[in-house]
Short mmCIF file of C-alpha atoms in Angstrom, two decimals:
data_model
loop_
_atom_site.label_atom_id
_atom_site.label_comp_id
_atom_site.label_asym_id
_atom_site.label_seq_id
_atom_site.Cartn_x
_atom_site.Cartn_y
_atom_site.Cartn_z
CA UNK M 1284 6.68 17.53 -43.74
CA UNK M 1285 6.04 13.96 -43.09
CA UNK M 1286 2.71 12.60 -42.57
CA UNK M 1287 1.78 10.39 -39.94
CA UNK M 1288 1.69 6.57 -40.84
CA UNK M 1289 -2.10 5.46 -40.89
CA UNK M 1290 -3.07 2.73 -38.50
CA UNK M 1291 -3.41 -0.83 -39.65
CA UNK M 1292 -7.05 -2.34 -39.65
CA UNK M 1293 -7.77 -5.45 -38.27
CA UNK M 1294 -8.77 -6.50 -42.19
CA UNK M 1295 -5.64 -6.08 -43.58
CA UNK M 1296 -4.00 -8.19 -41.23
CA UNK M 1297 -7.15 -10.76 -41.99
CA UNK M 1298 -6.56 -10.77 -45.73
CA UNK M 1299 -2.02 -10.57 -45.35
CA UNK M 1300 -2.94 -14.33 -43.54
CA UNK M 1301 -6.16 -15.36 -45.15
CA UNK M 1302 -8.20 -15.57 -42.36
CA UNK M 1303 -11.34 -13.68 -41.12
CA UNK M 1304 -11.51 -10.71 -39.32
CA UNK M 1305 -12.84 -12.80 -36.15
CA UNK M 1306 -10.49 -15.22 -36.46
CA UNK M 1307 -7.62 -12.69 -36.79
CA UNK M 1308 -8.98 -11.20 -33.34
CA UNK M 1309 -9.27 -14.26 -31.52
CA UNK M 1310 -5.52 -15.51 -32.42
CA UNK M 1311 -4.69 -11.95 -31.18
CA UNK M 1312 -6.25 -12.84 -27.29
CA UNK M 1313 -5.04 -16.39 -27.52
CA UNK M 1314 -8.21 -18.15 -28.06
CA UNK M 1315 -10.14 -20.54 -30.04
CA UNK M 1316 -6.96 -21.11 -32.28
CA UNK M 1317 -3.95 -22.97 -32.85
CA UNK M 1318 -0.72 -21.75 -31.55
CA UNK M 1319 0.93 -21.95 -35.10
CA UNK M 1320 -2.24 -19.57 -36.47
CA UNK M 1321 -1.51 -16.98 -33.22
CA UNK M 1322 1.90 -16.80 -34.35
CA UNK M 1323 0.83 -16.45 -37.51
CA UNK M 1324 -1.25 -13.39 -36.69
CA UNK M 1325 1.18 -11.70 -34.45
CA UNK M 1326 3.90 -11.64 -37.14
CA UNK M 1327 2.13 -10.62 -39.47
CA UNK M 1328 0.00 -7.63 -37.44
CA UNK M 1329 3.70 -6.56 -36.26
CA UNK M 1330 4.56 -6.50 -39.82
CA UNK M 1331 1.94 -4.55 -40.74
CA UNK M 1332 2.17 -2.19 -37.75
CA UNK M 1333 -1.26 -3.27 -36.28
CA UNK M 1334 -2.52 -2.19 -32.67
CA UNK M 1335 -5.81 -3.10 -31.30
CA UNK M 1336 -7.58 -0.43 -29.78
CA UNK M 1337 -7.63 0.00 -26.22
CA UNK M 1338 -11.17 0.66 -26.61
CA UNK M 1339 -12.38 -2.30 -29.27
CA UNK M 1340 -10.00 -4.11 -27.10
CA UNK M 1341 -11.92 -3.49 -24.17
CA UNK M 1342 -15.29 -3.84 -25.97
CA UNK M 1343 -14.24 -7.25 -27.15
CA UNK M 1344 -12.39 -9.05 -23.90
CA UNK M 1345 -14.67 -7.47 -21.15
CA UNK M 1346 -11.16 -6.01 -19.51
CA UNK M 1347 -9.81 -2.36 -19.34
CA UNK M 1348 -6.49 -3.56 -18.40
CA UNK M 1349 -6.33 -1.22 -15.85
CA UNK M 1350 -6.29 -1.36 -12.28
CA UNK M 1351 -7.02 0.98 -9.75
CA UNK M 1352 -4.48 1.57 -7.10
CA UNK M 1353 -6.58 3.49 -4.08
CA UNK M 1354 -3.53 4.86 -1.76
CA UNK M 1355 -4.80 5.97 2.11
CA UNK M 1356 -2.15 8.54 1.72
CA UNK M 1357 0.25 9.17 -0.76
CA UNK M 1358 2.40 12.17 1.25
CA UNK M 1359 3.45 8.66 3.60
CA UNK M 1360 6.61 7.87 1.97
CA UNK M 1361 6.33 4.45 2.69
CA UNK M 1362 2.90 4.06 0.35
CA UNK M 1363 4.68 5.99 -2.05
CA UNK M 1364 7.55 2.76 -2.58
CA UNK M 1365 4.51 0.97 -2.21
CA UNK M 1366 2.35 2.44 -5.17
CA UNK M 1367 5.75 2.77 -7.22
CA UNK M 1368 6.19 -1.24 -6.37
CA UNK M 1369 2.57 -2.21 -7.47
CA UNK M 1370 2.22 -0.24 -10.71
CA UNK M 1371 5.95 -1.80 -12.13
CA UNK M 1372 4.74 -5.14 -11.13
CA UNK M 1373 1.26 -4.69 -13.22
CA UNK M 1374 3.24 -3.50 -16.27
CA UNK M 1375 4.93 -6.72 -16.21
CA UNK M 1376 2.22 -8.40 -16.41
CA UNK M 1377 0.66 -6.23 -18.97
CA UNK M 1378 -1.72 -4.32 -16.93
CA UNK M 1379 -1.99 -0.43 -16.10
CA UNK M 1380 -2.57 1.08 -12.64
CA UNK M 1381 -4.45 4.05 -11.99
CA UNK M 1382 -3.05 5.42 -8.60
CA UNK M 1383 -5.41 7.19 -6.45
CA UNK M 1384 -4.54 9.31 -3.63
CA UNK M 1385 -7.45 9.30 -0.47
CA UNK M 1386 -5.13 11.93 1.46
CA UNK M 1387 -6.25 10.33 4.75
CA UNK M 1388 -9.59 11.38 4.17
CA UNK M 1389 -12.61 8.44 3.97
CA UNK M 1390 -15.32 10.67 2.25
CA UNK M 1391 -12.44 11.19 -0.31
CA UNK M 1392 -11.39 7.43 -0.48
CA UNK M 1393 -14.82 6.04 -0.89
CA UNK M 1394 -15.64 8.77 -3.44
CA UNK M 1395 -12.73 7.65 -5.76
CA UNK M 1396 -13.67 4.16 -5.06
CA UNK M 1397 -17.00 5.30 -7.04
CA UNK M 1398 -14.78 6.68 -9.92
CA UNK M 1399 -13.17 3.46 -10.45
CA UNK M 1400 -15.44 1.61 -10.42
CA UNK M 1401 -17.35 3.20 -12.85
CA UNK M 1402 -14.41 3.83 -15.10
CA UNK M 1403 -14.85 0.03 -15.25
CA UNK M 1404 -11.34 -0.81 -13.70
CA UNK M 1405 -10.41 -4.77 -13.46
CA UNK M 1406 -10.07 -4.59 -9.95
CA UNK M 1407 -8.87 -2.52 -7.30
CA UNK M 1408 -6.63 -2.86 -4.95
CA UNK M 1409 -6.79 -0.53 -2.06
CA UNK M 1410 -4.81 0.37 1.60
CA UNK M 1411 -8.33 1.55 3.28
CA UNK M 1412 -8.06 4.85 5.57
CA UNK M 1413 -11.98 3.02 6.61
CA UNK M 1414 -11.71 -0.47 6.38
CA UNK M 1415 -14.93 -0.59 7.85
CA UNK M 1416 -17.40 1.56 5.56
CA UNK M 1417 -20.20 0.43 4.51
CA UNK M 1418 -19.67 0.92 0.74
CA UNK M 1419 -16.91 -1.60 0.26
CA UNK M 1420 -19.46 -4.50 0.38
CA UNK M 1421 -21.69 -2.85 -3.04
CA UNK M 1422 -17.86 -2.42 -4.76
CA UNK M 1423 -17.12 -6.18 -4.31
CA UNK M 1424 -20.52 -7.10 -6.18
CA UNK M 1425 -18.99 -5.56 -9.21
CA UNK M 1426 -15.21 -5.83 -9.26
CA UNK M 1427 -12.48 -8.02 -7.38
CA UNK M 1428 -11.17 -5.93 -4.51
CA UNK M 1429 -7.55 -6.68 -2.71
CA UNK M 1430 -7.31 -4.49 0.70
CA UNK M 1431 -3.90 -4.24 1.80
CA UNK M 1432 -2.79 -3.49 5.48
CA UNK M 1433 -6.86 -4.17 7.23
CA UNK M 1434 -8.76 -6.42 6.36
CA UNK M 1435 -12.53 -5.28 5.09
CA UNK M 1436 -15.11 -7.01 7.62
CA UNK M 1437 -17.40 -9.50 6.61
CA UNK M 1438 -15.06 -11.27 3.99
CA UNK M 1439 -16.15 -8.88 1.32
CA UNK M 1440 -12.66 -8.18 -0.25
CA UNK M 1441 -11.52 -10.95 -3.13
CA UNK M 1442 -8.33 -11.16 -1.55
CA UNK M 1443 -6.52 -9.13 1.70
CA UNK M 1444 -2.53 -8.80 2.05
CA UNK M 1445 -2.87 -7.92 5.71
CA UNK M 1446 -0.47 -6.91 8.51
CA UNK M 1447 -0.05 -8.66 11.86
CA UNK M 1448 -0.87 -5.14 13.69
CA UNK M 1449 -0.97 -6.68 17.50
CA UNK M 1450 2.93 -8.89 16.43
CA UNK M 1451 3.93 -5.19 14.84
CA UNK M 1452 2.73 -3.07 17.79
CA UNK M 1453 3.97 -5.50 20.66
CA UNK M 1454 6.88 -5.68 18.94
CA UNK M 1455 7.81 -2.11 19.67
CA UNK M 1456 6.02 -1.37 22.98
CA UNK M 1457 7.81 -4.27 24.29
CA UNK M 1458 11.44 -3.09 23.43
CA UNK M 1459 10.57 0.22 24.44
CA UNK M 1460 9.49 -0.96 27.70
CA UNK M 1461 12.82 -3.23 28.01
CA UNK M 1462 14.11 -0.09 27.63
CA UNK M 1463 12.87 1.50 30.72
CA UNK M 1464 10.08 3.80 28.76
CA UNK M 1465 6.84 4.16 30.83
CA UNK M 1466 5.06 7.20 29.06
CA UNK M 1467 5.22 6.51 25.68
CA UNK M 1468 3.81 9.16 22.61
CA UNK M 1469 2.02 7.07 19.69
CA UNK M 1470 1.45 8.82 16.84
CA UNK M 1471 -1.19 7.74 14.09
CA UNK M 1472 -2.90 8.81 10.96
CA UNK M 1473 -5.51 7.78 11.93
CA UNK M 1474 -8.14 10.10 12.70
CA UNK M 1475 -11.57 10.60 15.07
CA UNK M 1476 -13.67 9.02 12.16
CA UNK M 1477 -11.83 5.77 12.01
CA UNK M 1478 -11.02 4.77 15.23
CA UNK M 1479 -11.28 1.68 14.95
CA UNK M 1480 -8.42 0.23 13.00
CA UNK M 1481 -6.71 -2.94 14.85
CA UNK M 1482 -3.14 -1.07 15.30
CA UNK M 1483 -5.03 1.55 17.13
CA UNK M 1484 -7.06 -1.01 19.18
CA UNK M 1485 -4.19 -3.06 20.06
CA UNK M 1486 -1.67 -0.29 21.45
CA UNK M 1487 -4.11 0.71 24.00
CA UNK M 1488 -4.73 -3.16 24.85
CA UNK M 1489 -0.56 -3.58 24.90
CA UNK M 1490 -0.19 -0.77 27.33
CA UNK M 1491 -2.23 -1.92 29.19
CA UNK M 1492 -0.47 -5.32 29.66
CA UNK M 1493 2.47 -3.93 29.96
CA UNK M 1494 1.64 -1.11 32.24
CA UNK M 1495 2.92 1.69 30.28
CA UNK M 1496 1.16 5.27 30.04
CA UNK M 1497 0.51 6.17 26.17
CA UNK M 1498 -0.57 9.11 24.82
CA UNK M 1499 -2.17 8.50 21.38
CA UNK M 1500 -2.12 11.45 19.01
CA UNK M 1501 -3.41 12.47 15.99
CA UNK M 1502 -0.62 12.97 12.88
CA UNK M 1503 -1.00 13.83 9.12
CA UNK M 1504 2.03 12.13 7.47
CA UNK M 1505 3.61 15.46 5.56
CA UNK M 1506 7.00 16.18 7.27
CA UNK M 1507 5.70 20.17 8.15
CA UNK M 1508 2.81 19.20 10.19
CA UNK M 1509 4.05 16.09 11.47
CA UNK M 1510 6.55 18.60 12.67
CA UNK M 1511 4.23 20.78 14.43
CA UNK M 1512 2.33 17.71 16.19
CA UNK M 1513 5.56 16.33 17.49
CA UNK M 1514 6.70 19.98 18.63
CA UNK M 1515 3.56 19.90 21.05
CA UNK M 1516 4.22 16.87 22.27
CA UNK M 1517 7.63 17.04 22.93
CA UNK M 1518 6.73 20.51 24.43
CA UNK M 1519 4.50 18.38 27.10
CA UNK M 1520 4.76 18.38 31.01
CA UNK M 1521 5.69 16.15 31.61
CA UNK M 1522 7.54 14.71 28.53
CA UNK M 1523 7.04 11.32 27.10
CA UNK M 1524 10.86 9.50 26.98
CA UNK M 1525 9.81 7.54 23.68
CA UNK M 1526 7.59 8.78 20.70
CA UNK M 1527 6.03 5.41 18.95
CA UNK M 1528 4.66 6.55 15.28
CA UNK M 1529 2.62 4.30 13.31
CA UNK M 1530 4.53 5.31 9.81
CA UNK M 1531 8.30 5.96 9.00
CA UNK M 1532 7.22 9.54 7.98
CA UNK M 1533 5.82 10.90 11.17
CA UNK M 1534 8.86 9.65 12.63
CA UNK M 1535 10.77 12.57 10.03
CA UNK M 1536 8.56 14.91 11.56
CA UNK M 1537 9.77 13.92 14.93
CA UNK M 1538 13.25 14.30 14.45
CA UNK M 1539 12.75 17.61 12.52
CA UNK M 1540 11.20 18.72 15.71
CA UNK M 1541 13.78 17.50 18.23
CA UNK M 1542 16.47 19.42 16.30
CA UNK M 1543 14.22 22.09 16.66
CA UNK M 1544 13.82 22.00 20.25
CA UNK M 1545 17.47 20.98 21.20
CA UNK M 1546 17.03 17.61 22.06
CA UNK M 1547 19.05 14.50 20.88
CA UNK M 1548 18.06 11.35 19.77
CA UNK M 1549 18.15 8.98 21.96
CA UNK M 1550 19.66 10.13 25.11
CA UNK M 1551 16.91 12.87 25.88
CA UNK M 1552 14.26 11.24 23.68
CA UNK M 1553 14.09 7.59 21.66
CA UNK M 1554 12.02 7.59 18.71
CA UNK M 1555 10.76 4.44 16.94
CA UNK M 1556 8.96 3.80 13.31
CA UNK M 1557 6.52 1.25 11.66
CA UNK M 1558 7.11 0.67 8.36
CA UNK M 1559 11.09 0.93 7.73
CA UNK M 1560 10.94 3.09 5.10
CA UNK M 1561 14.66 2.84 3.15
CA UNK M 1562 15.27 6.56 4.08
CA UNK M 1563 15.17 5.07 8.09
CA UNK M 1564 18.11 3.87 8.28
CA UNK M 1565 20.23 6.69 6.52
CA UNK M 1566 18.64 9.23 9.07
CA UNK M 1567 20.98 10.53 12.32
CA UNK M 1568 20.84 7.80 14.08
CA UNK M 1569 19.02 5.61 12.13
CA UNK M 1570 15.39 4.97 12.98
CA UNK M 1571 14.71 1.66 14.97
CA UNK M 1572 11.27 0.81 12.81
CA UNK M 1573 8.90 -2.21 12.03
CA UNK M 1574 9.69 -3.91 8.72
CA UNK M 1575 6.85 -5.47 6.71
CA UNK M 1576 8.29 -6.64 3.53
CA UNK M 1577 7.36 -4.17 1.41
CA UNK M 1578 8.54 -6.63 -1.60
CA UNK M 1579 6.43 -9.64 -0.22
CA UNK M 1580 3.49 -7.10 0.28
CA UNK M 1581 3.93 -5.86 -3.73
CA UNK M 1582 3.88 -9.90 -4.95
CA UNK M 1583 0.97 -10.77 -3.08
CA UNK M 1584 -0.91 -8.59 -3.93
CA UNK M 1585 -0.74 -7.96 -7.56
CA UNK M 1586 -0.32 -12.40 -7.78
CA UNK M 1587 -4.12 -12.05 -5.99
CA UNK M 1588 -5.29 -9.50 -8.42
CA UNK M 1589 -4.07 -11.04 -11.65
CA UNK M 1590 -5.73 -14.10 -10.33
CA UNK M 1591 -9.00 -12.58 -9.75
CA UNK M 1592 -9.17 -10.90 -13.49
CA UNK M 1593 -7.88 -14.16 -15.05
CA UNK M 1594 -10.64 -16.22 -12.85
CA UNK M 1595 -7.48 -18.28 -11.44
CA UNK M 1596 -8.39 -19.26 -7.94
CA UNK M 1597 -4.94 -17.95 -5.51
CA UNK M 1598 -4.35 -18.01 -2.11
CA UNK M 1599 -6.74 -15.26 -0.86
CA UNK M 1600 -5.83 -14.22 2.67
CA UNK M 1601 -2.11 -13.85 3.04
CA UNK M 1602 -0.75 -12.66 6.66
CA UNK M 1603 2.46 -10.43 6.82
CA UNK M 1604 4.41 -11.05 9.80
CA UNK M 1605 6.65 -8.10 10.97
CA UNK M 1606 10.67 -7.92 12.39
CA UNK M 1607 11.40 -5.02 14.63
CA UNK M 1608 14.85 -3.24 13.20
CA UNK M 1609 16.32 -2.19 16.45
CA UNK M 1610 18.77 0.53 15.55
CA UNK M 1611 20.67 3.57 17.37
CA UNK M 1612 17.14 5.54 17.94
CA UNK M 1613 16.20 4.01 20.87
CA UNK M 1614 17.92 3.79 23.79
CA UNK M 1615 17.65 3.80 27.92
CA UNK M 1616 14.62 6.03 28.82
CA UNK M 1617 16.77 8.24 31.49
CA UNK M 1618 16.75 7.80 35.23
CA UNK M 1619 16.34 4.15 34.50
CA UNK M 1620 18.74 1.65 36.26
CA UNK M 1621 20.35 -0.30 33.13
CA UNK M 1622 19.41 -3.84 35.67
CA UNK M 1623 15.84 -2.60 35.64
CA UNK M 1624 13.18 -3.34 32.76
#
């Protein structure tokens, strides 16, 4: 049986280079020494088979390097790629996320908020379910906070990566309504205790410039009871010609429930997503959706972040524009004259 190699202290690397302890530690972060000594240091703790602590570490720089990731809702497949995007582009930069899921709930989102802050996380960066709670302000005394998505009122978020919700939504009312649609279904997550996120607000203001009846409904984001909401709506009387969901993965539910019903996509019913998931366009037809950049989302974001911890001043309001996908889901709303908009 072999036994298990004993960890290096920080004093034996001190006396295999002749230096102190402290000085040993501060070549280790980078500071107060020459670049030949760091090198020095790092050779020699690598020879040695040194590791600092992640505690002492800690202790000693202030930082956890770790990040907290706060997801609104992690069964949307879309802030799955999202989380999956954020925590490889921390590693690279040699930090840790801790990804939180607030399963569309705010009491659960601002309780977890709580945790990590008092696990003493870096910063957080966070895709609120309630942009608007009152807690967010006493987090941002105490760590850097980057919202992605909605902004936090009152400026109290270090940084926000946010979406152009009234470009996204008249984006897609507008093509539907080129279309001929003029009851249109929009499906959120968002529910009673946060109404007032700006996509929300602006599809009501869009239909109303545009003169279109929408219904707005209620959706969790898990394909089985996005299912069942879209089988009652669909089951409506009358029927709405286009369904409009605010994520990629209600839109699943959607078509599970129009193969369930009978109905085909887009002659009896068009169907159109916001967040063009990669799945979208591999689905029968493909899903017509709203691209974000998910890539340009992940970049700014973690670029804000790292600058925050590092006390780098960045560019701290950055403004994703979106591009509507048109593909075969949507089509003529029927009954419409194709010389008629």
């Amino acid at each position: 049986m072999t036994q298990q190699r004993k960890r290096a202290t920080i004093r034996e690397v001190a006396k295999a280079t002749g230096l102190s302890p402290a000085a040993v530690s501060y070549a280790l972060r980078g500071i107060q020494t020459s670049e030949e000594t760091q090198e020095r240091v790092r050779k020699a703790a690598e020879e040695l088979g040194y590791e600092a602590h992640p505690i002492a570490r800690a202790l000693a720089s202030g930082r956890s390097g770790m990040v907290g990731l706060l997801c609104g809702s992690l069964e949307d497949l879309w802030q799955q790629s999202l989380a999956v995007g954020i925590g490889r582009a921390l590693f690279a930069r040699d930090r840790f996320a801790i990804i939180l899921d607030a399963a569309g709930d705010p009491e659960r989102e601002l309780m977890l908020a709580r945790q990590l802050r008092d696990q003493r996380v870096d910063g957080l960066i966070v895709q609120p379910v309630d942009p608007s709670a009152a807690l967010w302000a006493d987090l941002a005394e105490s760590l850097p906070i980057v919202s992605i998505g909605d902004s936090l009122p009152g400026g109290h978020a270090y940084g926000e990566v946010v979406f152009d919700n009234r470009a996204g939504v008249t984006l897609a009312l507008e093509h539907l309504y080129n279309l001929g649609h003029r009851h249109i279904a929009v499906l959120t997550p968002t529910v009673a205790r946060t109404p007032d996120r700006p996509a929300d607000i602006h599809v009501n203001a869009e239909a109303e410039r545009l003169g279109v009846k929408v219904d707005v409904v209620t959706s969790p984001q898990a394909l089985g009871a996005a299912t069942d909401v879209a089988l009652d709506v669909l089951g409506n009387s009358p029927r709405p010609t286009a369904l409009f969901c605010f994520s990629d993965s209600i839109g699943y539910g959607v078509y599970a429930a129009t193969r369930e019903l009978g109905l085909a996509v887009p002659e009896d019913v068009s169907v159109a997503g916001f967040d063009n998931h990669p799945m979208s366009g591999l689905l029968t037809p493909p899903l017509t959706s709203v691209d974000w950049d998910i890539e340009g989302i992940v970049h700014s974001a973690v670029r804000v972040m790292i600058g925050a911890i590092d006390g780098k001043p960045r560019r701290r309001r950055i403004v994703c524009e979106p591009s509507l996908l048109q593909r075969e889901s949507t089509g003529r709303a029927r009954g419409v004259d194709p010389e008629v908009n």
